[in-house]
Amino acid sequence: MSLCLVIDDMHPSLPDYLREAGVEMHYRPDLTAPEVPAALAAHPYDGLMVRSKLRITAELLRHGPHLRYVARAGAGVDNIDEAALAAAGITLLNAPEGNRDAVGEYAIGLLLALLRHIPRAHQEVRAGQWRREANRGEELGGKTVGLIGYGHMGKAFARRLAAFDCTVLAYDHDPACDYGHYATPAPLAELQARAEVVSLHIPYSVANHHFIGSAVLQGFRNPVWLLNTARGEVLNHAALVQGLQSGQIRGAALDVLENEKLSTFTPEQQARFDFLAAAPNVVLSPHVGGWSYQSYERINQVLASKIQAFLRSRS
């Protein structure tokens, strides 16, 4: 039976799913990041399962000479050195199928909250203010929505936008991207010319760092509503603040930030965050787009299935 070290908290269904996949699990979410190398070296592990406790580097992999796969319980793999895995002959498995529906639903919620001023109206009524005209909002129906990135998350969002009779344009750098029935492929320039709402669904990589910056934002013909449920670092927050101040960005809904460890802000990051937190046309949430009770278990199911398929292919 294959042996896998699990170093992060997982839904309690994981042992059953892995057992069905022919995998024995050593469940060690108690490990601190510095303790992981020794734990990895203590047994002949075929697999390592992680969330975001630590970065998977070439140095860490040297402590697991028997490793054949690293399983990331989630979609993003920006904490994993993929080149180091490839050099070591280790396969990377992740589970975007597990939380794509959660992200798709949450993006709809963020967009409706933004367009209809729901968080602000909620706070005002709680404070005894009844301001109807000041909270008159925009309807989502009929708007042109541009999606930058059209992987699992973008597709899940587009499928839900169809119910609102939106025109959905999608830009993706992958020439083999399957656009299906819910979006029309469009080059970035066309998306910039037509979109009224822009939603980011690209993974973080060094190449994508601040991909959405001043040049891209100023290229939109219309003032836009901006959503980011992907990774904070793909959006230049200085350019975001400038866009909000100039009116180029009508409002923003952010589930992710440039730095999500709020106590470690630089002075510049703190100033940008203070502006965003005070802005009446900004909605913020703590990176919970994919964080539902259903996705918590579904990620286990997806990963176990992929591990099983991987092990069978190598047997």
Tab-separated table of N, CA, C and O in Angstrom, residues 2 45 139 142 184 230 233 235-236:
chain	number	residue	atom	x	y	z
A	2	SER	N	0.496	2.239	-0.791
A	2	SER	CA	1.238	3.490	-0.868
A	2	SER	C	1.127	4.245	0.447
A	2	SER	O	0.117	4.148	1.162
A	45	TYR	N	7.880	7.651	2.246
A	45	TYR	CA	6.625	8.187	1.726
A	45	TYR	C	6.641	8.267	0.202
A	45	TYR	O	7.569	8.808	-0.405
A	139	GLU	N	-28.132	46.714	-11.949
A	139	GLU	CA	-28.496	45.330	-12.210
A	139	GLU	C	-27.368	44.627	-12.967
A	139	GLU	O	-26.719	45.220	-13.826
A	142	GLY	N	-27.748	41.551	-18.296
A	142	GLY	CA	-27.460	42.214	-19.548
A	142	GLY	C	-26.086	42.833	-19.666
A	142	GLY	O	-25.714	43.320	-20.738
A	184	THR	N	-17.526	33.623	-24.768
A	184	THR	CA	-16.975	33.818	-26.105
A	184	THR	C	-15.511	34.194	-25.971
A	184	THR	O	-15.187	35.131	-25.224
A	230	ALA	N	-8.843	35.380	-7.395
A	230	ALA	CA	-7.737	34.515	-7.808
A	230	ALA	C	-6.592	34.599	-6.803
A	230	ALA	O	-6.610	33.918	-5.773
A	233	GLU	N	-1.588	38.884	-5.755
A	233	GLU	CA	-0.376	39.395	-6.398
A	233	GLU	C	-0.510	39.577	-7.902
A	233	GLU	O	0.370	40.173	-8.532
A	235	LEU	N	-2.708	41.413	-9.192
A	235	LEU	CA	-3.258	42.762	-9.321
A	235	LEU	C	-2.338	43.757	-8.631
A	235	LEU	O	-2.025	43.602	-7.447
A	236	ASN	N	-1.929	44.772	-9.341
A	236	ASN	CA	-1.127	45.851	-8.764
A	236	ASN	C	-2.052	46.745	-7.939
A	236	ASN	O	-2.893	47.463	-8.483
